[in-house]
Tab-separated table of C-alpha atoms in Angstrom:
chain	number	residue	atom	x	y	z
X	1236	GLU	CA	3.082	10.077	-9.283
X	1237	ALA	CA	6.485	9.661	-10.905
X	1238	SER	CA	6.346	13.191	-12.331
X	1239	THR	CA	5.399	14.541	-8.903
X	1240	ALA	CA	8.405	12.803	-7.348
X	1241	ARG	CA	10.688	14.237	-10.036
X	1242	ASP	CA	9.282	17.736	-9.501
X	1243	LEU	CA	9.832	17.517	-5.763
X	1244	LYS	CA	13.384	16.287	-6.292
X	1245	SER	CA	14.186	19.087	-8.773
X	1246	GLN	CA	12.766	21.716	-6.410
X	1247	SER	CA	14.713	20.442	-3.393
X	1248	ALA	CA	17.800	22.487	-4.423
X	1249	TYR	CA	15.885	25.764	-4.187
X	1250	PRO	CA	16.014	28.484	-2.969
X	1251	THR	CA	19.698	29.062	-3.720
X	1252	ALA	CA	21.875	32.185	-3.881
X	1253	VAL	CA	24.106	32.941	-6.872
X	1254	SER	CA	26.860	35.559	-6.531
X	1255	ILE	CA	27.014	38.121	-9.353
X	1256	LEU	CA	29.808	40.730	-9.218
X	1257	CYS	CA	29.357	42.580	-5.904
X	1258	GLY	CA	25.939	41.151	-5.084
X	1259	HIS	CA	23.935	37.987	-5.258
X	1260	VAL	CA	20.635	36.799	-6.688
X	1261	VAL	CA	18.315	34.414	-4.838
X	1262	LEU	CA	16.817	31.824	-7.157
X	1263	LEU	CA	13.524	30.570	-5.754
X	1264	SER	CA	12.714	27.811	-8.224
X	1265	LEU	CA	13.203	26.568	-11.759
X	1266	GLU	CA	10.347	28.777	-12.880
X	1267	HIS	CA	12.080	31.777	-11.282
X	1268	VAL	CA	15.248	30.954	-13.227
X	1269	ALA	CA	13.244	30.747	-16.456
X	1270	VAL	CA	11.633	34.168	-15.891
X	1271	LEU	CA	15.028	35.728	-15.068
X	1272	LEU	CA	16.571	34.273	-18.215
X	1273	GLY	CA	13.634	35.587	-20.228
X	1274	PHE	CA	14.124	39.052	-18.730
X	1275	CYS	CA	17.876	39.000	-19.531
X	1276	LEU	CA	17.194	37.832	-23.063
X	1277	GLY	CA	14.654	40.641	-23.472
X	1278	CYS	CA	17.252	43.183	-22.329
X	1279	ILE	CA	19.715	41.832	-24.901
X	1280	LEU	CA	17.132	41.997	-27.691
X	1281	MET	CA	16.130	45.529	-26.698
X	1282	SER	CA	19.793	46.618	-26.743
X	1283	LEU	CA	20.320	45.092	-30.163
X	1284	GLU	CA	17.248	46.806	-31.550
X	1285	LEU	CA	18.255	50.185	-30.147
X	1286	PHE	CA	22.008	50.227	-30.708
X	1287	VAL	CA	22.815	47.691	-33.426
X	1288	VAL	CA	19.902	47.746	-35.846
X	1289	SER	CA	20.099	50.849	-38.000
X	1290	SER	CA	16.348	51.368	-38.279
X	1291	PRO	CA	14.508	49.504	-35.507
X	1292	GLU	CA	10.858	48.829	-36.083
X	1293	SER	CA	8.511	50.432	-33.600
X	1294	HIS	CA	6.184	47.481	-33.247
X	1295	THR	CA	9.158	45.214	-32.446
X	1296	LEU	CA	10.337	47.611	-29.755
X	1297	PHE	CA	6.797	47.840	-28.385
X	1298	LEU	CA	6.465	44.051	-28.289
X	1299	ILE	CA	9.804	43.587	-26.521
X	1300	GLY	CA	8.991	46.386	-24.104
X	1301	TRP	CA	5.598	44.840	-23.305
X	1302	ILE	CA	7.158	41.429	-22.685
X	1303	GLN	CA	9.792	43.012	-20.446
X	1304	LEU	CA	7.079	44.809	-18.476
X	1305	CYS	CA	5.278	41.512	-17.960
X	1306	ASN	CA	8.547	39.917	-16.843
X	1307	VAL	CA	9.148	42.715	-14.336
X	1308	VAL	CA	5.649	42.355	-12.896
X	1309	VAL	CA	6.079	38.591	-12.582
X	1310	LEU	CA	9.508	38.986	-10.946
X	1311	VAL	CA	8.200	41.531	-8.430
X	1312	ARG	CA	5.321	39.245	-7.430
X	1313	PHE	CA	7.151	35.980	-7.979
X	1314	GLU	CA	7.711	35.190	-4.310
X	1315	ASP	CA	3.956	35.154	-3.708
X	1316	ILE	CA	3.410	33.132	-6.892
X	1317	ASP	CA	6.130	30.675	-5.861
X	1318	ILE	CA	4.479	30.132	-2.460
X	1319	VAL	CA	1.270	29.167	-4.249
X	1320	GLN	CA	3.221	26.789	-6.499
X	1321	GLN	CA	4.908	25.210	-3.491
X	1322	LEU	CA	1.531	24.681	-1.832
X	1323	GLN	CA	0.217	23.102	-5.024
X	1324	ARG	CA	3.217	20.762	-5.182
X	1325	GLU	CA	2.768	19.832	-1.530
X	1326	CYS	CA	-0.923	19.171	-2.138
X	1327	SER	CA	-0.040	16.915	-5.063
X	1328	ALA	CA	2.515	15.082	-2.926
X	1329	LEU	CA	-0.030	14.656	-0.123
X	1330	ALA	CA	-2.646	13.381	-2.579
X	1331	SER	CA	-0.126	10.868	-3.946
X	1332	GLU	CA	0.816	9.754	-0.425
X	1333	LYS	CA	-2.868	9.450	0.487
X	1334	SER	CA	-3.386	7.185	-2.511
X	1335	HIS	CA	-0.434	5.028	-1.438
X	1336	VAL	CA	-1.761	4.822	2.126
X	1337	GLN	CA	-5.212	3.810	0.894
X	1338	GLU	CA	-3.679	1.087	-1.287
X	1339	ARG	CA	-1.611	-0.222	1.645
X	1340	HIS	CA	-4.701	-0.104	3.865
X	1341	ALA	CA	-6.699	-2.109	1.307
X	1342	ARG	CA	-3.903	-4.692	1.034
X	1343	MET	CA	-3.612	-4.987	4.819
X	1344	ARG	CA	-7.386	-5.333	5.194
X	1345	ASP	CA	-7.428	-8.085	2.572
X	1346	PHE	CA	-4.486	-9.803	4.280
X	1347	TRP	CA	-6.125	-9.763	7.722
X	1348	SER	CA	-9.420	-10.944	6.238
X	1349	LYS	CA	-7.706	-13.960	4.675
X	1350	LEU	CA	-5.790	-14.555	7.895
X	1351	GLN	CA	-9.041	-14.534	9.871
X	1352	GLN	CA	-10.484	-17.105	7.488
X	1353	LEU	CA	-7.456	-19.350	7.978
X	1354	THR	CA	-7.655	-18.802	11.747
X	1355	ASP	CA	-11.218	-20.142	11.858
X	1356	LEU	CA	-10.208	-23.102	9.684
X	1357	TRP	CA	-7.234	-23.877	11.906
X	1358	LEU	CA	-9.055	-23.293	15.217
X	1359	TYR	CA	-12.286	-25.185	14.595
X	1360	ARG	CA	-11.240	-27.893	12.110
X	1361	THR	CA	-7.494	-28.567	12.092
X	1362	ILE	CA	-6.533	-28.411	15.774
X	1363	PRO	CA	-9.397	-30.650	17.030
X	1364	ARG	CA	-8.585	-33.246	14.369
X	1365	LEU	CA	-4.888	-33.163	15.237
X	1366	ASN	CA	-5.774	-33.703	18.892
X	1367	LEU	CA	-7.971	-36.651	17.911
X	1368	TYR	CA	-5.206	-38.225	15.797
X	1369	SER	CA	-2.762	-37.741	18.664
X	1370	GLU	CA	-5.055	-39.547	21.102
X	1371	ILE	CA	-5.537	-42.428	18.664
X	1372	HIS	CA	-1.794	-42.636	18.065
X	1373	GLY	CA	-1.134	-42.723	21.788
X	1374	SER	CA	-3.749	-45.422	22.379
X	1375	VAL	CA	-2.476	-47.619	19.543
X	1376	GLY	CA	1.133	-47.173	20.594
X	1377	GLY	CA	0.468	-48.715	24.012
X	1378	MET	CA	-1.013	-51.961	22.629
X	1379	PRO	CA	0.748	-55.273	22.057
X	1380	PRO	CA	2.046	-55.709	18.479
X	1381	GLU	CA	-0.576	-58.297	17.478
X	1382	GLU	CA	-3.431	-56.080	18.659
X	1383	CYS	CA	-1.847	-52.889	17.297
X	1384	VAL	CA	-2.173	-53.949	13.625
X	1385	GLN	CA	-5.845	-54.802	13.942
X	1386	ALA	CA	-6.646	-51.681	15.964
X	1387	LEU	CA	-4.740	-49.468	13.540
X	1388	GLY	CA	-6.650	-50.853	10.552
X	1389	HIS	CA	-9.961	-50.308	12.290
X	1390	ALA	CA	-8.927	-46.770	13.312
X	1391	ASN	CA	-7.965	-45.911	9.728
X	1392	GLU	CA	-11.364	-47.063	8.449
X	1393	VAL	CA	-13.198	-45.013	11.056
X	1394	LEU	CA	-11.048	-41.933	10.427
X	1395	GLU	CA	-11.550	-42.206	6.659
X	1396	ALA	CA	-15.321	-42.305	7.133
X	1397	PHE	CA	-15.027	-39.401	9.571
X	1398	GLU	CA	-13.042	-37.272	7.098
X	1399	GLN	CA	-15.471	-37.951	4.259
X	1400	LYS	CA	-18.386	-36.670	6.320
X	1401	LEU	CA	-16.683	-33.370	7.129
X	1402	PRO	CA	-17.815	-30.277	5.178
X	1403	ARG	CA	-15.438	-28.964	2.533
X	1404	LEU	CA	-12.609	-26.616	3.539
X	1405	GLN	CA	-14.243	-23.426	2.204
X	1406	ALA	CA	-17.215	-23.951	4.520
X	1407	TRP	CA	-14.988	-23.616	7.604
X	1408	ARG	CA	-13.597	-20.199	6.676
X	1409	ASN	CA	-14.915	-17.000	8.157
X	1410	GLY	CA	-18.149	-16.134	6.328
X	1411	GLY	CA	-18.419	-19.648	4.887
X	1412	GLU	CA	-21.397	-22.005	4.843
X	1413	LEU	CA	-20.945	-23.185	8.437
X	1414	PRO	CA	-22.132	-20.792	11.166
X	1415	ASP	CA	-19.830	-20.179	14.122
X	1416	THR	CA	-22.148	-22.120	16.450
X	1417	LEU	CA	-21.731	-25.338	14.447
X	1418	LYS	CA	-17.972	-24.848	14.231
X	1419	LYS	CA	-17.759	-24.490	18.010
X	1420	GLN	CA	-20.015	-27.513	18.540
X	1421	PHE	CA	-17.754	-29.615	16.306
X	1422	ARG	CA	-14.637	-28.456	18.153
X	1423	ASP	CA	-16.190	-29.131	21.577
X	1424	ALA	CA	-17.457	-32.555	20.492
X	1425	VAL	CA	-14.052	-33.657	19.172
X	1426	ASN	CA	-12.295	-32.327	22.268
X	1427	LYS	CA	-14.745	-34.246	24.447
X	1428	VAL	CA	-13.937	-37.438	22.530
X	1429	CYS	CA	-10.230	-36.782	23.010
X	1430	ARG	CA	-10.707	-36.759	26.775
X	1431	GLU	CA	-12.026	-40.336	26.711
X	1432	ARG	CA	-9.692	-43.112	27.845
X	1433	GLY	CA	-9.146	-46.118	25.655
X	1434	LEU	CA	-9.228	-46.570	21.889
X	1435	ASP	CA	-12.684	-48.205	21.929
X	1436	ARG	CA	-14.205	-45.213	23.679
X	1437	VAL	CA	-12.418	-42.768	21.356
């Protein structure tokens, strides 16, 4: 992935035009530059063999000539070859982006799954209990001081026994041990108790 990003960044400057004497040369890519340099180097070597070396070897001239012919063929067809290379780079970039999207999708799916589990826990277990505690607090708060202490102690004992009988937290999550029907029954039952008037009835 990192190499793909570097390749895309290095290719972003191409194509570019370079002025040479009275004309200009269009450089399509780094590979195009490499082939052009190879062709120029071949011309230099051929000139040295023909005009500097006193007795050039035929097989050396043949080898240089063959390489130059290959370079010419590649340069003539390079635009088509470069299009294929660009498509390959784009395919690699798309494959890398697809992988990133799939990873983000998996993370988001895991996040929403955990959020749904916490939503069930909060909706069916936490909110009804908070409503119940609020009703008890309101009932105790309206009593005379001497009755408030006794009622508060009794309420704490009842609530402690109530909490101990509740299933563990994991059972309330989505896909846990408790089915949705039991969760809803618990919520409705606690809400019904909260609608009662008076601490004794609660």
